[in-house]
Amino acid sequence: MPLVPGLPPDPRPAPSRASQRGLDWFIFFLADVQTGFGPFVAVYLTTQKWTQVEIGFVLSIGGIVGLLGQIPGGAIVDAARSERLVAGLAVAAIGFSALAYAVWPIFPVVTAAATLHALASCVLGPAIAAISLGLVGPLAIGERLGRNARYASLGNGSAAALMGVCGYLLSSRSVFLVTFVLAIPTLLSLARIRGKEIDVAQCHGALAREAPDVAATSVFQLLRQRPLLIFAGSVLLFQLANAAMLPLMAGVVTTRSSQWAPVLIAACIIVPQAIVALTSPSVGRKAQIWGRRPLLLLAFAALAIRGLLFATVSDPYLLVLVQVFDGITAAVLSVMVPLIVADVAFGSGHFNLAQGVVGTATGIGASLSTVLAGYASDRFGSAMAFTGLAAVAALGLAMIWLFMPETRRTPA
Protein backbone atom coordinates (compact mmCIF):
# COMPACT_ATOMS: atom_id res chain seq x y z
CA MET A 1 0.00 0.00 0.00
CA PRO A 2 1.75 3.19 -1.07
CA LEU A 3 1.74 6.31 1.07
CA VAL A 4 -1.19 8.61 0.40
CA PRO A 5 0.48 11.90 -0.59
CA GLY A 6 -2.54 14.07 0.07
CA LEU A 7 -5.66 14.11 2.20
CA PRO A 8 -9.01 15.79 1.68
CA PRO A 9 -9.47 18.83 3.90
CA ASP A 10 -11.40 18.12 7.10
CA PRO A 11 -14.91 19.57 6.73
CA ARG A 12 -15.61 19.49 10.45
CA PRO A 13 -15.17 22.61 12.60
CA ALA A 14 -12.06 22.90 14.72
CA PRO A 15 -12.34 21.37 18.21
CA SER A 16 -13.52 23.68 20.98
CA ARG A 17 -11.17 25.41 23.37
CA ALA A 18 -12.66 23.35 26.22
CA SER A 19 -11.71 20.07 24.55
CA GLN A 20 -8.21 21.29 23.68
CA ARG A 21 -7.59 22.51 27.23
CA GLY A 22 -9.11 19.33 28.63
CA LEU A 23 -6.58 17.27 26.66
CA ASP A 24 -3.76 19.58 27.80
CA TRP A 25 -4.57 19.09 31.47
CA PHE A 26 -5.27 15.39 31.07
CA ILE A 27 -1.75 14.90 29.71
CA PHE A 28 -0.28 17.14 32.44
CA PHE A 29 -1.90 15.23 35.31
CA LEU A 30 -1.31 11.86 33.66
CA ALA A 31 2.42 12.66 33.56
CA ASP A 32 2.13 13.45 37.29
CA VAL A 33 0.49 10.07 37.93
CA GLN A 34 3.04 8.11 35.90
CA THR A 35 6.00 9.82 37.61
CA GLY A 36 5.14 8.05 40.87
CA PHE A 37 6.12 4.72 39.31
CA GLY A 38 9.66 5.80 38.45
CA PRO A 39 12.64 5.48 40.79
CA PHE A 40 10.34 5.98 43.79
CA VAL A 41 9.29 2.31 43.55
CA ALA A 42 12.77 1.00 44.36
CA VAL A 43 13.22 3.52 47.18
CA TYR A 44 9.86 2.67 48.75
CA LEU A 45 10.23 -1.09 48.54
CA THR A 46 13.72 -0.84 50.05
CA THR A 47 12.23 0.93 53.08
CA GLN A 48 9.74 -1.96 53.35
CA LYS A 49 12.66 -4.41 53.83
CA TRP A 50 12.41 -5.92 50.34
CA THR A 51 15.54 -7.57 48.98
CA GLN A 52 17.15 -6.24 45.81
CA VAL A 53 16.27 -9.53 44.08
CA GLU A 54 12.57 -9.04 44.88
CA ILE A 55 12.67 -5.40 43.75
CA GLY A 56 14.44 -6.36 40.54
CA PHE A 57 11.86 -9.07 39.86
CA VAL A 58 8.93 -6.67 40.24
CA LEU A 59 10.59 -4.06 38.03
CA SER A 60 11.39 -6.72 35.42
CA ILE A 61 7.80 -7.98 35.43
CA GLY A 62 6.56 -4.48 34.67
CA GLY A 63 9.13 -4.06 31.90
CA ILE A 64 8.37 -7.39 30.24
CA VAL A 65 4.59 -6.91 30.38
CA GLY A 66 4.98 -3.37 29.06
CA LEU A 67 7.07 -4.63 26.14
CA LEU A 68 4.81 -7.55 25.21
CA GLY A 69 1.66 -5.49 25.60
CA GLN A 70 2.52 -2.71 23.11
CA ILE A 71 0.98 -4.26 19.99
CA PRO A 72 -2.08 -5.77 21.76
CA GLY A 73 -2.60 -2.42 23.52
CA GLY A 74 -2.67 -0.60 20.18
CA ALA A 75 -5.06 -3.17 18.74
CA ILE A 76 -7.42 -2.68 21.72
CA VAL A 77 -7.50 1.08 21.14
CA ASP A 78 -8.18 0.51 17.42
CA ALA A 79 -11.10 -1.76 18.30
CA ALA A 80 -12.59 0.61 20.90
CA ARG A 81 -15.60 2.77 20.15
CA SER A 82 -14.61 5.32 22.81
CA GLU A 83 -10.96 6.17 23.35
CA ARG A 84 -11.97 8.37 26.28
CA LEU A 85 -13.47 5.34 28.05
CA VAL A 86 -10.34 3.25 27.44
CA ALA A 87 -8.13 6.06 28.75
CA GLY A 88 -10.36 6.57 31.80
CA LEU A 89 -10.30 2.88 32.73
CA ALA A 90 -6.51 2.81 32.32
CA VAL A 91 -6.05 5.86 34.58
CA ALA A 92 -8.33 4.30 37.22
CA ALA A 93 -6.30 1.07 37.05
CA ILE A 94 -3.04 2.98 37.57
CA GLY A 95 -4.55 4.90 40.49
CA PHE A 96 -5.60 1.68 42.23
CA SER A 97 -2.19 0.16 41.50
CA ALA A 98 -0.58 3.06 43.37
CA LEU A 99 -3.00 2.58 46.26
CA ALA A 100 -2.09 -1.12 46.42
CA TYR A 101 1.60 -0.20 46.71
CA ALA A 102 0.85 2.16 49.60
CA VAL A 103 -1.67 0.05 51.55
CA TRP A 104 -0.40 -3.50 51.18
CA PRO A 105 3.27 -3.72 50.10
CA ILE A 106 3.55 -7.49 50.10
CA PHE A 107 5.06 -9.43 47.22
CA PRO A 108 1.93 -10.87 45.50
CA VAL A 109 -0.02 -7.60 45.77
CA VAL A 110 2.83 -5.45 44.48
CA THR A 111 3.52 -7.90 41.64
CA ALA A 112 -0.14 -7.78 40.61
CA ALA A 113 -0.14 -3.96 40.89
CA ALA A 114 3.00 -3.68 38.74
CA THR A 115 1.43 -5.93 36.12
CA LEU A 116 -1.82 -3.92 36.12
CA HIS A 117 0.11 -0.65 35.81
CA ALA A 118 2.14 -1.97 32.87
CA LEU A 119 -0.98 -3.23 31.07
CA ALA A 120 -2.77 0.09 31.58
CA SER A 121 0.24 2.03 30.29
CA CYS A 122 0.20 -0.05 27.08
CA VAL A 123 -3.16 1.46 26.08
CA LEU A 124 -2.66 4.97 27.47
CA GLY A 125 -0.02 6.10 24.97
CA PRO A 126 -2.02 4.98 21.91
CA ALA A 127 -5.23 6.36 23.46
CA ILE A 128 -3.75 9.84 23.87
CA ALA A 129 -2.47 9.88 20.28
CA ALA A 130 -5.82 8.55 19.07
CA ILE A 131 -7.82 11.21 20.92
CA SER A 132 -5.47 13.88 19.56
CA LEU A 133 -5.85 12.60 15.99
CA GLY A 134 -9.62 12.30 16.37
CA LEU A 135 -9.86 15.88 17.63
CA VAL A 136 -7.72 17.77 15.13
CA GLY A 137 -7.31 15.44 12.14
CA PRO A 138 -4.17 14.31 10.27
CA LEU A 139 -3.22 17.73 8.89
CA ALA A 140 -3.09 19.50 12.26
CA ILE A 141 -1.77 16.58 14.30
CA GLY A 142 1.85 17.78 14.29
CA GLU A 143 1.18 20.94 16.29
CA ARG A 144 -1.19 19.06 18.61
CA LEU A 145 1.48 16.44 19.36
CA GLY A 146 3.95 19.22 20.11
CA ARG A 147 1.47 20.66 22.58
CA ASN A 148 1.04 17.20 24.12
CA ALA A 149 4.80 16.90 24.62
CA ARG A 150 4.93 20.33 26.31
CA TYR A 151 2.31 19.44 28.90
CA ALA A 152 3.79 15.99 29.50
CA SER A 153 7.17 17.59 30.19
CA LEU A 154 5.66 20.17 32.55
CA GLY A 155 3.77 17.41 34.33
CA ASN A 156 6.88 15.27 34.75
CA GLY A 157 8.89 18.14 36.19
CA SER A 158 6.24 19.35 38.63
CA ALA A 159 5.38 15.83 39.78
CA ALA A 160 9.03 14.93 40.42
CA ALA A 161 9.38 18.04 42.60
CA LEU A 162 6.08 17.41 44.44
CA MET A 163 6.79 13.75 45.11
CA GLY A 164 10.37 14.45 46.11
CA VAL A 165 9.14 16.93 48.73
CA CYS A 166 6.44 14.53 49.97
CA GLY A 167 8.92 11.69 50.19
CA TYR A 168 11.38 13.86 52.12
CA LEU A 169 8.93 15.54 54.53
CA LEU A 170 6.48 12.66 55.03
CA SER A 171 7.54 9.20 53.84
CA SER A 172 8.20 7.26 50.66
CA ARG A 173 4.73 5.70 51.08
CA SER A 174 3.16 9.16 50.62
CA VAL A 175 4.40 9.24 47.00
CA PHE A 176 1.94 6.50 46.07
CA LEU A 177 -0.91 8.09 48.01
CA VAL A 178 -0.26 11.33 46.12
CA THR A 179 -0.26 9.34 42.86
CA PHE A 180 -3.67 7.87 43.75
CA VAL A 181 -5.08 11.32 44.56
CA LEU A 182 -3.70 12.81 41.33
CA ALA A 183 -5.72 10.26 39.34
CA ILE A 184 -8.84 12.27 40.28
CA PRO A 185 -7.95 15.55 38.47
CA THR A 186 -6.65 13.39 35.60
CA LEU A 187 -10.10 11.84 35.14
CA LEU A 188 -11.85 15.20 35.57
CA SER A 189 -9.66 16.69 32.84
CA LEU A 190 -10.47 13.75 30.56
CA ALA A 191 -14.18 14.38 31.12
CA ARG A 192 -13.76 17.94 29.78
CA ILE A 193 -12.88 16.59 26.33
CA ARG A 194 -16.16 16.54 24.43
CA GLY A 195 -16.82 13.12 23.01
CA LYS A 196 -18.88 14.44 20.08
CA GLU A 197 -15.83 16.38 18.84
CA ILE A 198 -13.71 13.22 18.57
CA ASP A 199 -14.02 11.55 15.18
CA VAL A 200 -13.92 7.83 16.00
CA ALA A 201 -12.82 6.81 12.49
CA GLN A 202 -9.98 9.35 12.54
CA CYS A 203 -8.88 8.04 15.96
CA HIS A 204 -8.11 4.74 14.29
CA GLY A 205 -6.55 6.29 11.21
CA ALA A 206 -9.48 5.32 8.97
CA LEU A 207 -10.63 7.14 5.84
CA ALA A 208 -14.20 7.39 4.57
CA ARG A 209 -14.46 5.39 1.34
CA GLU A 210 -17.28 4.91 -1.12
CA ALA A 211 -16.49 1.18 -1.29
CA PRO A 212 -14.48 -1.04 1.10
CA ASP A 213 -10.81 -1.36 0.21
CA VAL A 214 -9.53 -4.62 1.66
CA ALA A 215 -5.94 -4.03 0.55
CA ALA A 216 -5.78 -0.54 2.10
CA THR A 217 -7.16 -1.72 5.46
CA SER A 218 -5.25 -5.01 5.75
CA VAL A 219 -3.11 -5.39 8.86
CA PHE A 220 -0.58 -7.51 6.96
CA GLN A 221 -0.32 -4.87 4.26
CA LEU A 222 0.34 -2.21 6.91
CA LEU A 223 3.01 -4.30 8.63
CA ARG A 224 4.81 -4.74 5.29
CA GLN A 225 5.01 -1.00 4.67
CA ARG A 226 8.64 -0.09 4.09
CA PRO A 227 8.49 3.34 5.80
CA LEU A 228 6.97 1.82 8.97
CA LEU A 229 9.62 -0.91 9.16
CA ILE A 230 12.48 1.50 8.49
CA PHE A 231 11.18 3.93 11.07
CA ALA A 232 10.72 1.17 13.68
CA GLY A 233 14.30 0.03 13.03
CA SER A 234 15.65 3.57 13.37
CA VAL A 235 13.72 4.09 16.63
CA LEU A 236 15.22 0.85 17.96
CA LEU A 237 18.71 2.18 17.15
CA PHE A 238 17.84 5.52 18.74
CA GLN A 239 16.81 3.88 22.02
CA LEU A 240 19.75 1.51 21.88
CA ALA A 241 22.01 4.59 21.82
CA ASN A 242 19.98 6.83 24.11
CA ALA A 243 18.56 4.81 27.01
CA ALA A 244 21.89 4.04 28.71
CA MET A 245 23.49 7.47 28.34
CA LEU A 246 22.03 9.19 31.39
CA PRO A 247 22.42 6.22 33.81
CA LEU A 248 25.99 5.71 32.60
CA MET A 249 26.75 9.41 32.95
CA ALA A 250 25.23 9.41 36.46
CA GLY A 251 27.75 6.77 37.47
CA VAL A 252 30.60 8.84 36.03
CA VAL A 253 29.44 12.00 37.84
CA THR A 254 29.14 10.11 41.13
CA THR A 255 32.71 8.84 40.76
CA ARG A 256 34.15 12.27 39.93
CA SER A 257 32.09 14.44 42.32
CA SER A 258 30.18 12.34 44.84
CA GLN A 259 29.15 15.31 47.03
CA TRP A 260 27.40 17.19 44.23
CA ALA A 261 26.26 14.14 42.27
CA PRO A 262 22.56 14.28 43.29
CA VAL A 263 22.30 17.97 42.39
CA LEU A 264 24.12 17.52 39.08
CA ILE A 265 22.02 14.51 38.11
CA ALA A 266 18.83 16.38 38.97
CA ALA A 267 20.02 19.27 36.77
CA CYS A 268 20.73 16.81 33.96
CA ILE A 269 17.10 15.68 34.15
CA ILE A 270 15.58 19.16 34.45
CA VAL A 271 17.50 20.76 31.54
CA PRO A 272 16.07 18.44 28.82
CA GLN A 273 12.56 18.67 30.30
CA ALA A 274 12.73 22.47 30.14
CA ILE A 275 13.86 22.35 26.50
CA VAL A 276 11.04 19.94 25.60
CA ALA A 277 8.47 22.19 27.27
CA LEU A 278 9.77 25.26 25.43
CA THR A 279 10.31 23.84 21.95
CA SER A 280 7.90 20.92 21.35
CA PRO A 281 5.05 22.99 19.82
CA SER A 282 7.55 24.58 17.43
CA VAL A 283 8.77 21.11 16.43
CA GLY A 284 5.21 20.17 15.50
CA ARG A 285 4.80 23.27 13.35
CA LYS A 286 8.19 22.94 11.67
CA ALA A 287 7.48 19.29 10.87
CA GLN A 288 4.61 20.39 8.65
CA ILE A 289 6.68 23.14 6.98
CA TRP A 290 10.06 21.41 6.60
CA GLY A 291 8.95 17.78 6.56
CA ARG A 292 9.82 14.95 8.94
CA ARG A 293 13.25 13.84 7.68
CA PRO A 294 15.20 17.06 8.49
CA LEU A 295 14.03 16.97 12.10
CA LEU A 296 14.78 13.26 12.44
CA LEU A 297 18.29 13.85 11.10
CA LEU A 298 18.72 16.67 13.63
CA ALA A 299 17.68 14.40 16.51
CA PHE A 300 20.05 11.58 15.58
CA ALA A 301 22.92 14.01 14.99
CA ALA A 302 22.33 15.61 18.41
CA LEU A 303 22.33 12.16 20.04
CA ALA A 304 25.63 11.20 18.37
CA ILE A 305 27.24 14.50 19.42
CA ARG A 306 25.99 14.01 23.00
CA GLY A 307 27.60 10.58 23.16
CA LEU A 308 30.93 11.89 21.89
CA LEU A 309 30.88 14.80 24.36
CA PHE A 310 30.14 12.46 27.26
CA ALA A 311 33.15 10.41 26.15
CA THR A 312 35.52 13.40 26.08
CA VAL A 313 34.29 15.97 28.63
CA SER A 314 35.79 15.40 32.10
CA ASP A 315 34.34 18.36 34.05
CA PRO A 316 31.12 17.07 35.71
CA TYR A 317 29.59 20.56 35.62
CA LEU A 318 29.99 20.82 31.84
CA LEU A 319 28.10 17.56 31.50
CA VAL A 320 24.95 19.44 32.49
CA LEU A 321 25.39 21.67 29.42
CA VAL A 322 25.78 18.57 27.25
CA GLN A 323 22.24 17.63 28.29
CA VAL A 324 20.99 20.42 26.00
CA PHE A 325 21.43 17.90 23.19
CA ASP A 326 19.23 15.47 25.12
CA GLY A 327 16.54 18.15 25.18
CA ILE A 328 16.77 18.51 21.40
CA THR A 329 16.41 14.78 20.78
CA ALA A 330 13.58 14.43 23.31
CA ALA A 331 11.64 17.35 21.83
CA VAL A 332 11.92 15.95 18.31
CA LEU A 333 11.24 12.27 19.07
CA SER A 334 8.30 12.93 21.40
CA VAL A 335 6.53 14.58 18.45
CA MET A 336 7.96 12.60 15.53
CA VAL A 337 7.13 9.07 16.70
CA PRO A 338 3.32 9.39 16.76
CA LEU A 339 3.40 11.89 13.89
CA ILE A 340 5.27 9.64 11.44
CA VAL A 341 3.16 6.66 12.49
CA ALA A 342 0.07 8.73 11.72
CA ASP A 343 1.54 9.65 8.32
CA VAL A 344 2.22 6.05 7.42
CA ALA A 345 -0.82 4.35 8.92
CA PHE A 346 -3.58 6.88 8.20
CA GLY A 347 -6.09 5.33 5.86
CA SER A 348 -5.47 1.80 7.14
CA GLY A 349 -7.70 2.01 10.20
CA HIS A 350 -4.86 0.55 12.30
CA PHE A 351 -3.05 3.68 13.49
CA ASN A 352 -2.79 2.48 17.10
CA LEU A 353 -1.60 -0.99 16.13
CA ALA A 354 1.19 0.68 14.15
CA GLN A 355 2.03 2.71 17.26
CA GLY A 356 2.35 -0.58 19.12
CA VAL A 357 4.85 -1.85 16.54
CA VAL A 358 7.07 1.21 17.03
CA GLY A 359 6.53 1.02 20.80
CA THR A 360 7.80 -2.55 20.80
CA ALA A 361 10.92 -1.46 18.91
CA THR A 362 11.39 1.31 21.48
CA GLY A 363 11.20 -1.16 24.37
CA ILE A 364 13.62 -3.61 22.78
CA GLY A 365 16.18 -0.89 22.10
CA ALA A 366 15.92 0.55 25.62
CA SER A 367 16.20 -2.89 27.26
CA LEU A 368 19.32 -3.83 25.30
CA SER A 369 20.94 -0.43 25.75
CA THR A 370 21.54 -0.56 29.48
CA VAL A 371 22.82 -4.15 29.38
CA LEU A 372 25.25 -3.62 26.48
CA ALA A 373 26.48 -0.21 27.69
CA GLY A 374 27.03 -1.54 31.22
CA TYR A 375 29.06 -4.44 29.86
CA ALA A 376 31.12 -2.15 27.61
CA SER A 377 31.76 0.27 30.48
CA ASP A 378 32.95 -2.49 32.83
CA ARG A 379 35.12 -4.11 30.16
CA PHE A 380 36.53 -1.13 28.24
CA GLY A 381 35.77 1.98 30.35
CA SER A 382 33.03 4.61 30.24
CA ALA A 383 34.67 6.66 27.45
CA MET A 384 34.60 3.66 25.11
CA ALA A 385 31.00 2.87 26.11
CA PHE A 386 29.89 6.42 25.26
CA THR A 387 31.77 6.25 21.97
CA GLY A 388 29.98 3.00 21.13
CA LEU A 389 26.60 4.57 21.90
CA ALA A 390 27.49 7.52 19.66
CA ALA A 391 28.39 5.07 16.87
CA VAL A 392 24.96 3.43 17.19
CA ALA A 393 23.34 6.88 16.93
CA ALA A 394 25.43 7.58 13.82
CA LEU A 395 24.19 4.29 12.33
CA GLY A 396 20.61 5.43 12.94
CA LEU A 397 21.43 8.77 11.32
CA ALA A 398 22.72 6.95 8.22
CA MET A 399 19.60 4.78 8.15
CA ILE A 400 17.33 7.85 8.13
CA TRP A 401 19.50 9.61 5.52
CA LEU A 402 19.73 6.68 3.11
CA PHE A 403 16.45 4.80 3.46
CA MET A 404 13.71 6.76 5.26
CA PRO A 405 11.32 8.49 2.84
CA GLU A 406 9.57 11.76 3.59
CA THR A 407 6.11 10.99 4.99
CA ARG A 408 4.59 14.46 5.37
CA ARG A 409 1.04 14.71 4.05
CA THR A 410 -0.58 17.78 2.56
CA PRO A 411 -4.18 18.60 1.61
CA ALA A 412 -5.17 17.02 -1.67
Short mmCIF file of C-alpha atoms in Angstrom, two decimals, residues 252 256 309-319:
data_model
loop_
_atom_site.label_atom_id
_atom_site.label_comp_id
_atom_site.label_asym_id
_atom_site.label_seq_id
_atom_site.Cartn_x
_atom_site.Cartn_y
_atom_site.Cartn_z
CA VAL A 252 30.60 8.84 36.03
CA ARG A 256 34.15 12.27 39.93
CA LEU A 309 30.88 14.80 24.36
CA PHE A 310 30.14 12.46 27.26
CA ALA A 311 33.15 10.41 26.15
CA THR A 312 35.52 13.40 26.08
CA VAL A 313 34.29 15.97 28.63
CA SER A 314 35.79 15.40 32.10
CA ASP A 315 34.34 18.36 34.05
CA PRO A 316 31.12 17.07 35.71
CA TYR A 317 29.59 20.56 35.62
CA LEU A 318 29.99 20.82 31.84
CA LEU A 319 28.10 17.56 31.50
#
